[in-house]
Coordinates of C-alpha atoms and ligand atoms in Angstrom, one line a residue:
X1 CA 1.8 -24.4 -12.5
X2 CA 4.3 -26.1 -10.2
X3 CA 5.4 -24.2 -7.3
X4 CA 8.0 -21.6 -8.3
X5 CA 11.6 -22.1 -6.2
X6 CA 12.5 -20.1 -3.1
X7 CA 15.6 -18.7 -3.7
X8 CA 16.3 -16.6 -0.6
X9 CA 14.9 -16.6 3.2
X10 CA 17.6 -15.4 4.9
X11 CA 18.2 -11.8 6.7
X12 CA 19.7 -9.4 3.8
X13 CA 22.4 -7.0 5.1
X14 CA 25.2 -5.0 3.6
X15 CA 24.1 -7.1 0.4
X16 CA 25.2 -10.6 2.1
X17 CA 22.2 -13.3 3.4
X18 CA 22.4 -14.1 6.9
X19 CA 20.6 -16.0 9.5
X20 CA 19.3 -14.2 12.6
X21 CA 21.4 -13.2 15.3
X22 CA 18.8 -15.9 17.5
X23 CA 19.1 -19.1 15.3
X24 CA 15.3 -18.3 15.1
X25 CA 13.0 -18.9 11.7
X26 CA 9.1 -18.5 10.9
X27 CA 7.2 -20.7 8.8
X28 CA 5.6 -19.1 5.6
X29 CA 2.4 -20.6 4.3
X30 CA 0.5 -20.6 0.4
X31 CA -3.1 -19.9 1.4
X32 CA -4.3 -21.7 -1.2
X33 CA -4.0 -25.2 1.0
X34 CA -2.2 -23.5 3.7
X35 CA 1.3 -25.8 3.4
X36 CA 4.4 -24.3 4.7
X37 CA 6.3 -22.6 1.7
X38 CA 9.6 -22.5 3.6
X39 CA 10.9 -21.1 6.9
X40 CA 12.4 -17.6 6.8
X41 CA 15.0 -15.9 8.9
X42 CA 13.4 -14.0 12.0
X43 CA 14.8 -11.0 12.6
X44 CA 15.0 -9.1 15.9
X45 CA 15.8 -6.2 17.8
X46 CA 19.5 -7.4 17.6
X47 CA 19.0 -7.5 13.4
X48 CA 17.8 -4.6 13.2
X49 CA 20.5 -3.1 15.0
X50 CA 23.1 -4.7 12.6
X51 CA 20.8 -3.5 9.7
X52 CA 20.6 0.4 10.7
X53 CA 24.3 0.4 11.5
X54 CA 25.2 -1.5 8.0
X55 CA 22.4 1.5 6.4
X56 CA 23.7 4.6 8.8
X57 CA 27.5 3.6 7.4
X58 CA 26.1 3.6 3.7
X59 CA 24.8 6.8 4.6
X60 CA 28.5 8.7 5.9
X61 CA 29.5 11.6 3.6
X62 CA 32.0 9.9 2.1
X63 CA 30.4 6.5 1.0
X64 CA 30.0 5.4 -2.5
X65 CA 26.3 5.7 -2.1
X66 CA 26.8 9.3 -1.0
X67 CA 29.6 10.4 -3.5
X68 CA 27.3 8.5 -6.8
X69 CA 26.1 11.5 -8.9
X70 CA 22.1 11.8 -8.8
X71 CA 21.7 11.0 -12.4
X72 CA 23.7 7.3 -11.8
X73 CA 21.4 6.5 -9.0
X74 CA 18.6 7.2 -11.3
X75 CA 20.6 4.3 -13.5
X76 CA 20.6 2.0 -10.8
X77 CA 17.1 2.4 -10.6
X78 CA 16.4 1.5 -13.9
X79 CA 18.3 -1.0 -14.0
X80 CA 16.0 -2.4 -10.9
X81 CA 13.1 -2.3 -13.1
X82 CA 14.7 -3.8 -16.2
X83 CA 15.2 -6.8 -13.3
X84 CA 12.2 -6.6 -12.2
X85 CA 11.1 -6.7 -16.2
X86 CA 13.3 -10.1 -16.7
X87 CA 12.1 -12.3 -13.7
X88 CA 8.5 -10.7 -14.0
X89 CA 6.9 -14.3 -14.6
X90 CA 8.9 -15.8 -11.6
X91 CA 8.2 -13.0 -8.9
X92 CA 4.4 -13.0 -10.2
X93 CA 4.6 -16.5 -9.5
X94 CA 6.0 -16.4 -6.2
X95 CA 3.4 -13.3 -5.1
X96 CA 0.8 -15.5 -5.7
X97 CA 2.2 -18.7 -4.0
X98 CA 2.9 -16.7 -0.5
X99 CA 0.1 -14.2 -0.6
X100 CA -2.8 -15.4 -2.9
X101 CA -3.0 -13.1 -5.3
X102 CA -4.4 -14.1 -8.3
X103 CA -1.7 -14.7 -10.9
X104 CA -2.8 -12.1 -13.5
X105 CA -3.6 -9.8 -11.1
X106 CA 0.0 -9.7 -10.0
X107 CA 1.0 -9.9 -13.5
X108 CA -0.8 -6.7 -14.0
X109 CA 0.9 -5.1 -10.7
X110 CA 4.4 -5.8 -11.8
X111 CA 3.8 -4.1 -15.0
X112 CA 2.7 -1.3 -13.4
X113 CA 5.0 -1.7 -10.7
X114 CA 8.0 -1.0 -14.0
X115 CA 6.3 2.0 -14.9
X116 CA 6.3 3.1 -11.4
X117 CA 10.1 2.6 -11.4
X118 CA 10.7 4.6 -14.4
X119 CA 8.8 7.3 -13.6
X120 CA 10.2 7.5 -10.0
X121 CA 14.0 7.1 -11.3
X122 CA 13.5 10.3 -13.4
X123 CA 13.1 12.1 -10.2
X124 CA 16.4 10.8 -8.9
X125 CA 18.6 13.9 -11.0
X126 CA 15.8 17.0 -10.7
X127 CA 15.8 17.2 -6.7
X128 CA 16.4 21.0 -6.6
X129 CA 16.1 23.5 -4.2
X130 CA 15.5 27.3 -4.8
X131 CA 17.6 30.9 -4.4
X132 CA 15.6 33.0 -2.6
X133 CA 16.1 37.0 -2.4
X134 CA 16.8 38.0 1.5
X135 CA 17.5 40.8 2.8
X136 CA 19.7 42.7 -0.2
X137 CA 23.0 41.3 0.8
X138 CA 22.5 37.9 2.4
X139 CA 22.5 35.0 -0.6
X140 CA 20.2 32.3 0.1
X141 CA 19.4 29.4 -1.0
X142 CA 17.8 26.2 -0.2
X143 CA 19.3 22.8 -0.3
X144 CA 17.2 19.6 -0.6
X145 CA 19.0 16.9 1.1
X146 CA 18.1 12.8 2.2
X147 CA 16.4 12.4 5.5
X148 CA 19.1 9.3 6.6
X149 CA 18.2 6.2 7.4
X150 CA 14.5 5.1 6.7
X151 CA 12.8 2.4 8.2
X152 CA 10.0 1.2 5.7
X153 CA 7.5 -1.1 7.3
X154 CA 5.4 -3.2 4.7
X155 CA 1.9 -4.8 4.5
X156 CA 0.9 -8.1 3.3
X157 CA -1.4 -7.0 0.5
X158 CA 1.1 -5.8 -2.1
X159 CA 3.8 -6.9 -0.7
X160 CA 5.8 -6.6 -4.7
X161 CA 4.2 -2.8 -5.1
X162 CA 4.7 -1.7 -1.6
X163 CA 8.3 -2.5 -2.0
X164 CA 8.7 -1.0 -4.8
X165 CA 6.9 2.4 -4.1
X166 CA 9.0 3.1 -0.8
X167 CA 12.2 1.7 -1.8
X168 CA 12.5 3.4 -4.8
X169 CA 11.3 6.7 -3.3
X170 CA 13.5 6.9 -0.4
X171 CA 16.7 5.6 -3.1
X172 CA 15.7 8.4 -5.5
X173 CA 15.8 10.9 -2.6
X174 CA 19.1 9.5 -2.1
X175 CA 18.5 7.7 1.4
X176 CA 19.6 4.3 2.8
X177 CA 17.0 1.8 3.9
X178 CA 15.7 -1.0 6.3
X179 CA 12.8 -3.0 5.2
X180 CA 10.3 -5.0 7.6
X181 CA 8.5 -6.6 5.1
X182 CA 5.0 -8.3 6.8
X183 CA 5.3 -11.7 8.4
X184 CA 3.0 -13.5 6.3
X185 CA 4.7 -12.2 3.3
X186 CA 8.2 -12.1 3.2
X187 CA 9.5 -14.2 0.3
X188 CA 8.6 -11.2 -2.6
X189 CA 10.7 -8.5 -0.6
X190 CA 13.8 -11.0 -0.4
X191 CA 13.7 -11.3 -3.9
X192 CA 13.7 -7.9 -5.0
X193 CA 16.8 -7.3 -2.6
X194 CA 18.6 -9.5 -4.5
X195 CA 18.1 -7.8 -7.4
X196 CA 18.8 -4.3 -6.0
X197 CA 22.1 -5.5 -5.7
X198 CA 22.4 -6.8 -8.7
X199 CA 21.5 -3.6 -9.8
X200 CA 24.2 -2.2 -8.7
X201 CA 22.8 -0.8 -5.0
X202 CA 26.3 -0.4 -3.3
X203 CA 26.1 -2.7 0.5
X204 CA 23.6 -1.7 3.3
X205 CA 21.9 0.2 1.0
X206 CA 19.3 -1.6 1.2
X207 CA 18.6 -4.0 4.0
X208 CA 15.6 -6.2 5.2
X209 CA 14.8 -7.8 7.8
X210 CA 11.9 -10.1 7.9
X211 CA 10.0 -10.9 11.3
X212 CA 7.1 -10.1 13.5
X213 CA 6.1 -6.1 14.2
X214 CA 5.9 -6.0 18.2
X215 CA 10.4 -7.5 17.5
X216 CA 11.7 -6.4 14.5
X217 CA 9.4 -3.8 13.5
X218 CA 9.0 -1.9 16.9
X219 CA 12.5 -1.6 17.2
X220 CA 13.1 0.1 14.0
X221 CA 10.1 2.6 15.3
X222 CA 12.2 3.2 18.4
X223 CA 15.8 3.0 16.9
X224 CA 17.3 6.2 17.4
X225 CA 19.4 6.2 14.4
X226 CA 16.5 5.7 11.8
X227 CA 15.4 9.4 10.8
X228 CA 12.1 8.1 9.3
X229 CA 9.7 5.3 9.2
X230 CA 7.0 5.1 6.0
X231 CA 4.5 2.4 7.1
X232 CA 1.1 1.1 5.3
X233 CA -1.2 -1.3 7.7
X234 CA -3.4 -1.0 10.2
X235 CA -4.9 2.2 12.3
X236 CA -3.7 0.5 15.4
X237 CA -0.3 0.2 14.5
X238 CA 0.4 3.6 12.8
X239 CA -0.7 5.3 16.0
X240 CA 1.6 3.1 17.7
X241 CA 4.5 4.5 15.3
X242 CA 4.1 8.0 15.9
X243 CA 4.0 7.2 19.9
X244 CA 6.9 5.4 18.8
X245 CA 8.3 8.4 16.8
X246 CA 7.6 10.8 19.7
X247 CA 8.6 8.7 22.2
X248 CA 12.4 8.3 20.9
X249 CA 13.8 11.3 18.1
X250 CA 10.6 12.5 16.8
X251 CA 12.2 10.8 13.2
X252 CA 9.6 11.5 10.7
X253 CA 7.0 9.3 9.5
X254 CA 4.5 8.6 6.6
X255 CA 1.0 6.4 7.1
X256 CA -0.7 5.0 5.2
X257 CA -3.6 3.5 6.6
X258 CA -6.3 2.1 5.1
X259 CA -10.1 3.0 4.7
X260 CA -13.6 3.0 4.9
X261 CA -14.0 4.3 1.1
X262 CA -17.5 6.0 -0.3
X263 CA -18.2 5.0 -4.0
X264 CA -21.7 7.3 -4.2
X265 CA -24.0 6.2 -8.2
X266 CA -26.6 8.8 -8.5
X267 CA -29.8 8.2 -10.5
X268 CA -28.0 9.4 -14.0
X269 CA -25.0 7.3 -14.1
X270 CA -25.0 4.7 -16.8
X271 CA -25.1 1.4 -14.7
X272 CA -23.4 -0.9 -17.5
X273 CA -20.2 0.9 -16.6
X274 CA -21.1 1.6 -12.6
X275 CA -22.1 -2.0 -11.8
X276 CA -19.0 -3.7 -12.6
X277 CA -16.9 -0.9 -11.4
X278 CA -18.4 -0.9 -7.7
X279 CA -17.7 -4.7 -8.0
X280 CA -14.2 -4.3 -9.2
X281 CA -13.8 -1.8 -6.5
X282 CA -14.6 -4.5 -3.9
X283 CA -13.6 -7.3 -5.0
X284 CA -10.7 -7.4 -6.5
X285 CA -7.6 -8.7 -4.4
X286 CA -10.6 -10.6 -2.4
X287 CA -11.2 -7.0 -1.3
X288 CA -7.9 -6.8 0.6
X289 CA -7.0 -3.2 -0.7
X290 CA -7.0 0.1 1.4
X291 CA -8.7 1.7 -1.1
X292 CA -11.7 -0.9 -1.3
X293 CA -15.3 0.6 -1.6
X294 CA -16.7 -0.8 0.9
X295 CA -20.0 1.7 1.8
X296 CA -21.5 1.3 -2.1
X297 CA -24.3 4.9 -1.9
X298 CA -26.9 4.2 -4.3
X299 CA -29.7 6.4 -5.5
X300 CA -33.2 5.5 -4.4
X301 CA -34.1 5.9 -7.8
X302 CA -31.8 3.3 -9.5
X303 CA -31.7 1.1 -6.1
X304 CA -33.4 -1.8 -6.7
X305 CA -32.5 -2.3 -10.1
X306 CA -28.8 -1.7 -9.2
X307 CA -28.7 -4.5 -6.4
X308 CA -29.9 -7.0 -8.8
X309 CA -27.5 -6.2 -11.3
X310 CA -24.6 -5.9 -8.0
X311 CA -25.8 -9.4 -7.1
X312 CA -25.7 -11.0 -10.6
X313 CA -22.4 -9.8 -11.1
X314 CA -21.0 -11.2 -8.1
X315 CA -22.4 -14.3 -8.9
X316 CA -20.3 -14.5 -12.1
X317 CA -16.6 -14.4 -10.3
X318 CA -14.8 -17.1 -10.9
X319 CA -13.7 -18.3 -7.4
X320 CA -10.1 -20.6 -7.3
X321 CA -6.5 -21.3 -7.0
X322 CA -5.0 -18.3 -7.7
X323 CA -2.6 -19.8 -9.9
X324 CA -4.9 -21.0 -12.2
X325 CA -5.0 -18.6 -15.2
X326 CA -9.0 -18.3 -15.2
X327 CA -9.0 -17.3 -11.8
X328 CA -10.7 -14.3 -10.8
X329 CA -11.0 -14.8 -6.9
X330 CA -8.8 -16.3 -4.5
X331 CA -8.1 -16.8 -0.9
X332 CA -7.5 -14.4 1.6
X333 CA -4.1 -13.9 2.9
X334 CA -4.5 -16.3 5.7
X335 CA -7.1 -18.2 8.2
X336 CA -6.9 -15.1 10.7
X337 CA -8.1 -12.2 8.5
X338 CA -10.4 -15.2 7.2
X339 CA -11.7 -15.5 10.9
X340 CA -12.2 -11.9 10.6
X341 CA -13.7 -11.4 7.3
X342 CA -16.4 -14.1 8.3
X343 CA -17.1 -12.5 11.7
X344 CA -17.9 -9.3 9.9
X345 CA -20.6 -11.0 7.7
X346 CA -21.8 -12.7 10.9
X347 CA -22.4 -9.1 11.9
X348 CA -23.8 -7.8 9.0
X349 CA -26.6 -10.7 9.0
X350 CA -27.5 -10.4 13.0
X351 CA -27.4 -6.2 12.6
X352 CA -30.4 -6.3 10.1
X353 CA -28.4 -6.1 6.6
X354 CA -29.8 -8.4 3.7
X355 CA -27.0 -11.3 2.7
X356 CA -28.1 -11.7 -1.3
X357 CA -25.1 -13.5 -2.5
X358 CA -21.8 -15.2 -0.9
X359 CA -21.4 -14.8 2.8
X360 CA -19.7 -18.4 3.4
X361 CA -16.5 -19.9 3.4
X362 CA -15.6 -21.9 0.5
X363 CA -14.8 -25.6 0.6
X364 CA -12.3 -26.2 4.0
X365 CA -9.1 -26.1 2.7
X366 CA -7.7 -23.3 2.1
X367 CA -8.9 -19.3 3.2
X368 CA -11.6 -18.6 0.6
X369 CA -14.5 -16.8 1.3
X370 CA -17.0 -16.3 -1.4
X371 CA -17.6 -12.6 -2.6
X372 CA -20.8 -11.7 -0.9
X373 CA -23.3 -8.5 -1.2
X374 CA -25.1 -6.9 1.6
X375 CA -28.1 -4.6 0.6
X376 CA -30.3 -2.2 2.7
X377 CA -27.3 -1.4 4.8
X378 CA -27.8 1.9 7.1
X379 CA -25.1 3.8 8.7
X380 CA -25.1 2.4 11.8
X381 CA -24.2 -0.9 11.5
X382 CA -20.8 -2.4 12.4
X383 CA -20.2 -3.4 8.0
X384 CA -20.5 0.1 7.5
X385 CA -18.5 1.7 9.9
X386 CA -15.2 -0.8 10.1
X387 CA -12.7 -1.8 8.2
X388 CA -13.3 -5.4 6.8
X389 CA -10.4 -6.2 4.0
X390 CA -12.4 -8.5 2.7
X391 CA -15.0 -9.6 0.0
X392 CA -18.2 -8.0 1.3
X393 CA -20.3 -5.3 -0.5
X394 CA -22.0 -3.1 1.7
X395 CA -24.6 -1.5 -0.3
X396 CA -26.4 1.7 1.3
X397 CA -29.4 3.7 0.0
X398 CA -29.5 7.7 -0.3
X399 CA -31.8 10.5 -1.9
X400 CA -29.9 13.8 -2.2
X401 CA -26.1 14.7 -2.7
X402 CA -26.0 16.8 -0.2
X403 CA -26.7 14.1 2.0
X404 CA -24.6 11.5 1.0
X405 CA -21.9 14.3 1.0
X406 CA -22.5 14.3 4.8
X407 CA -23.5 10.7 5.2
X408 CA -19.5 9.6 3.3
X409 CA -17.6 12.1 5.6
X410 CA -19.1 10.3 8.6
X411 CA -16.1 8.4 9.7
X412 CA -12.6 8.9 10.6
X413 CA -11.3 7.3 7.4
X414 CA -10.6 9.7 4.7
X415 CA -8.1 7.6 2.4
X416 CA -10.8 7.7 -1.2
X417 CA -13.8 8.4 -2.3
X418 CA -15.6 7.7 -5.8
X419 CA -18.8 9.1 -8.0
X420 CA -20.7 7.6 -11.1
X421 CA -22.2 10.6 -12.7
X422 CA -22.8 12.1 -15.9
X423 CA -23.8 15.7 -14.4
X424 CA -20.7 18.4 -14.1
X425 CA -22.0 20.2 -10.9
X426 CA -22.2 16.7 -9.1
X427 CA -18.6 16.2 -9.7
X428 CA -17.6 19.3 -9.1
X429 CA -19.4 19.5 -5.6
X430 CA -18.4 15.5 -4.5
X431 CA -15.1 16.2 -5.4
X432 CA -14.5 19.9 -3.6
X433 CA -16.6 18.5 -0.5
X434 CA -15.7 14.9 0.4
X435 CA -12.7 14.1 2.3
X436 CA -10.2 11.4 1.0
X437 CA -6.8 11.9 -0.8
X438 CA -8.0 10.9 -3.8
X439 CA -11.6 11.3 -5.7
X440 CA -12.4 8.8 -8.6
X441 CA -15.1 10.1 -11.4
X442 CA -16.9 7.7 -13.2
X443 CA -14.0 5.6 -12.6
X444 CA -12.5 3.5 -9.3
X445 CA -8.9 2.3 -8.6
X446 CA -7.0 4.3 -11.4
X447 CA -3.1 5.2 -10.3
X448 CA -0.5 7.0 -11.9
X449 CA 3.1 6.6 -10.4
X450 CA 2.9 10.7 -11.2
X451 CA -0.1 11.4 -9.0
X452 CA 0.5 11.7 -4.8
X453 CA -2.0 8.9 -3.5
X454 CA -2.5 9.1 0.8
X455 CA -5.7 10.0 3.4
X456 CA -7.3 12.5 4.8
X457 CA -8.2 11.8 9.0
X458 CA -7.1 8.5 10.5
X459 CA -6.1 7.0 7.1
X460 CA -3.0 8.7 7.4
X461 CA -0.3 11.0 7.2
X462 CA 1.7 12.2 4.2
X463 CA 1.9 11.0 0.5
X464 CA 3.4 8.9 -1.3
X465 CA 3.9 8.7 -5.3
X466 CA 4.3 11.6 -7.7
X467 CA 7.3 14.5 -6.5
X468 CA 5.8 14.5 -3.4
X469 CA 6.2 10.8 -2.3
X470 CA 10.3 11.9 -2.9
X471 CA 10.0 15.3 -1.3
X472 CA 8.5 12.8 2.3
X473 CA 12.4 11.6 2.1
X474 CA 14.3 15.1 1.8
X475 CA 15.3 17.6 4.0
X476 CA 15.4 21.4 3.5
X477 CA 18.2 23.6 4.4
X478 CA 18.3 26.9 4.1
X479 CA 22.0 27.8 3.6
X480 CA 22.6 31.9 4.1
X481 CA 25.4 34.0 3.0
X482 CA 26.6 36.7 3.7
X483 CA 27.8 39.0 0.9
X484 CA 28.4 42.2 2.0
X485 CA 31.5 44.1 1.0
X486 CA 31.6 45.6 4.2
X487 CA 33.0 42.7 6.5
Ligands
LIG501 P1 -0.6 -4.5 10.8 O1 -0.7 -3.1 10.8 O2 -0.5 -5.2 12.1 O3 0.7 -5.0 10.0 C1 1.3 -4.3 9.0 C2 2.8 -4.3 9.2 O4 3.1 -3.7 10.4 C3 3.5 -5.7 9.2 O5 4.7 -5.6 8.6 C4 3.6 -5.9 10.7 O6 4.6 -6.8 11.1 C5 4.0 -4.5 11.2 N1 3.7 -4.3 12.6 C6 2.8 -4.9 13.4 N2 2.9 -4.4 14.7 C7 3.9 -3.5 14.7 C8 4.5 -2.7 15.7 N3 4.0 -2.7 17.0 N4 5.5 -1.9 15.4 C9 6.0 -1.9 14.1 N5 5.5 -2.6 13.1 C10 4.4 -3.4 13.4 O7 -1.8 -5.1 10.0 P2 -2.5 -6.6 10.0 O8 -2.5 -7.0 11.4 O9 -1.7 -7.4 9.0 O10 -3.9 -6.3 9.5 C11 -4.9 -5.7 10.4 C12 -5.8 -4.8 9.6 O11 -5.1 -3.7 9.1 C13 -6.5 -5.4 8.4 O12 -7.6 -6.1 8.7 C14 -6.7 -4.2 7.6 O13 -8.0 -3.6 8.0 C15 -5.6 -3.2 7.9 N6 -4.6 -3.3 6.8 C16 -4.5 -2.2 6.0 C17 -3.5 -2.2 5.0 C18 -3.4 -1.1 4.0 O14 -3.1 -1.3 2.9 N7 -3.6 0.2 4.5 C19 -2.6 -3.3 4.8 C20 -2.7 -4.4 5.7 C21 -3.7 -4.3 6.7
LIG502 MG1 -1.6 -6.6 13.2

């Protein structure tokens, strides 16, 4: 495949491309080799100044935006996707050049990503309040009205789907938007403004600004004209945004924060589905997903036998450019979270946990890290209690379900949480007992753009998808009148 072109790395407001206010640019790198892609606008506190006040005027009462009837902004959604639809192949491409994501892997997420779109358009026309009886004489009712100006702050792991999911949302809702997409990752998010606009998106509807988070994305956290920031990254920096929040108009914000995810196989599940699963569930994306399950809880029974099969399996992944159509595995998004990954594994090794496949860097171009299984891993150690976005299976050992109940809830992550069963009551107890914002059943990584997907505990606050991920941009306002006949 030869490189696909990069059509846009400038600042996008008001629908025009502009350079940053400082001259400034960042270099954008393919992790595959790690060559410089192309060097992108960086944006600023001073950008993002220009970009909330091009998105606050988009929002006045009487802007086109405003005045458009719900059921056209649910066309201009569609029309998005239908975009999105033609130039699938190209912005596949182009995910996988600046991030590393295998090709068909981001072939798949687009796909989903239209579906997503559709579903999240028909919401645009069916935002509806309620009339409420008060007090005999009083009429009430509730309106359900945009929040204003949202700042949506993106990760570098899907950089195409987490576009999609909060743009779309807070547009549905009817708000006006600044995006931050993340530094490593910019070139997907400046694509799909271009074809918002195309869409039909009136100006500074939708702006972005790409840069670093302690310039351009702190100052969107702080701006006092954005009404709400929906962010997905780390713990670290979501806690900052809600200092941030608190700190200037308590705007409103939405977390989502990764995880530290329980997939529990008890002694009955049938391992020719569970095996692969638990891999997929790790692996794929190189294991740079929030919901990864990274603490694998394996009946004693079926333990030994389980790890063997675990280890073959990972043996079998097809490590490469992601580009290449056979790929199954490629780099991580760059040489830091590579630093990272391998640090945990040095951990994992020195803390007592048996390395039975992977656990090395592959080659020394490049950020690949072979997928790599840890077994007899106990609660303690630092692979089992911290995040790792990366491709390391943690496999752990329990007896009971009551204890691995316990044993899962034992951290502050809370974002999912998965069981391989074929017995009714041990579904029914996991999936009342365990705390995460979504439970899988003899399945893993399974979304609907119908079904609200956040965390429990320090993996966040809030939810996105389904009617709630559009109620997290509304407002509600009661509206009371009076209609007594004796004024
Ligand atoms: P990060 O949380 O620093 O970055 C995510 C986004 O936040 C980027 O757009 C970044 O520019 C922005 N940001 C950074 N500092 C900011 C600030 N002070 N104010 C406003 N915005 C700011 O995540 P990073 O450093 O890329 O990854 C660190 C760890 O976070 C990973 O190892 C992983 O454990 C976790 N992570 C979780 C993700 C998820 O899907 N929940 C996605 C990416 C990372
Ligand atoms: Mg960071």
């Amino acid at each position: 495949m030869s490189a696909p072109k990069v059509k846009y790395t400038k600042i996008f407001i008001d629908n025009n491309w502009v350079d940053a206010r400082s001259g400034k640019t960042f270099d954008t790198y393919n992790p595959h080799d790690g060559s410089v892609i192309a060097k992108v606008a960086e944006g600023d506190k001073a950008d993002i100044d220009l970009a909330v006040a091009a998105a606050k005027r988009a929002f006045h009462r009487n802007s086109e935006w405003r005045l458009m009837d719900a059921a056209e902004r649910c066309k201009v959604i569609n029309k998005f996707g239908d975009l999105l639809l033609r130039d699938a192949e190209y912005l596949a491409q182009l995910e996988s050049y600046n991030n590393g994501m295998v090709l068909n892997f981001a072939r798949h997420f687009i796909a989903m990503n239209v579906d997503h779109i559709r579903y999240i358009a028909s919401l645009a026309d069916k935002i509806q309040g309620d009339t409420i009886p008060a007090r005999g004489d009083l009429f009430t009712y509730t309106l359900k009205q945009p929040i204003g100006v949202c700042g949506l702050i993106l990760p570098w792991n899907g950089p195409i789907v987490m576009f999609t999911w909060k743009v779309c949302a807070a547009l549905a809702a009817g708000c006006t938007v600044v995006v931050k997409p993340a530094e490593q990752t910019p070139l997907t998010a400046l694509a799909l403004a271009a074809l918002l606009a195309e869409a039909g998106v009136p100006p500074g509807v939708v702006n972005v600004v790409p840069g670093f988070g302690p310039g351009a994305g702190s100052s969107l956290t702080h701006h006092p004209d954005v009404a709400k920031i929906s962010f997905t990254g780390s713990v670290e920096v979501g806690k900052l945004i809600q200092q941030a929040a608190g700190a200037s108009n308590l705007k409103r914000v939405t977390l989502e924060l990764g995880g530290k995810s329980p997939l529990v196989i008890m002694d009955d599940a049938d391992l020719n589905k569970a095996v692969p699963y638990a891999a997929q569930a790790i692996f794929s994306h190189q294991g740079q997903i929030c919901i990864a399950a990274s603490r694998l809880f394996v009946h004693s029974k079926i333990y030994d036998e389980f790890v063997k099969k675990a280890v073959e399996y990972a043996k079998t992944i097809k490590i490469g450019n992601p580009c290449e159509p056979t790929t199954q595995h490629g780099p991580q998004v760059d040489t830091e979270m590579m630093t990272k990954i391998l640090g945990y594994i040095e951990k994992g090794k020195k803390e007592g946990a048996k390395l039975l496949a992977g656990g090395k860097r592959v080659g020394n171009t490049g950020c690949y890290i072979e997928p790599t299984v840890f077994a007899d891993v106990t609660d303690d150690m630092t692979i089992a209690k911290e995040e790792i976005f990366g491709p390391v299976q943690s496999i752990l050992k329990f007896d009971t379900l009551e204890e691995v109940i316990d044993r899962a809830n034992n951290t502050n992550y809370g974002l999912a949480a998965g069981i391989f069963t074929n017995n009714v009551e041990n579904v029914l107890q996991f999936s009342k007992h365990v705390e995460a914002g979504t439970v899988w059943v003899n399945t893993y990584m399974e979304f609907g753009p119908q079904a609200p997907f956040g965390g429990f505990k320090e993996s966040g606050i809030g939810r996105e998808n389904g009617i709630n991920g559009v109620e997290a941009y509304l407002e509600v306002k009661t509206v009371a009148i009076n209609m007594s006949k004796k004024l």
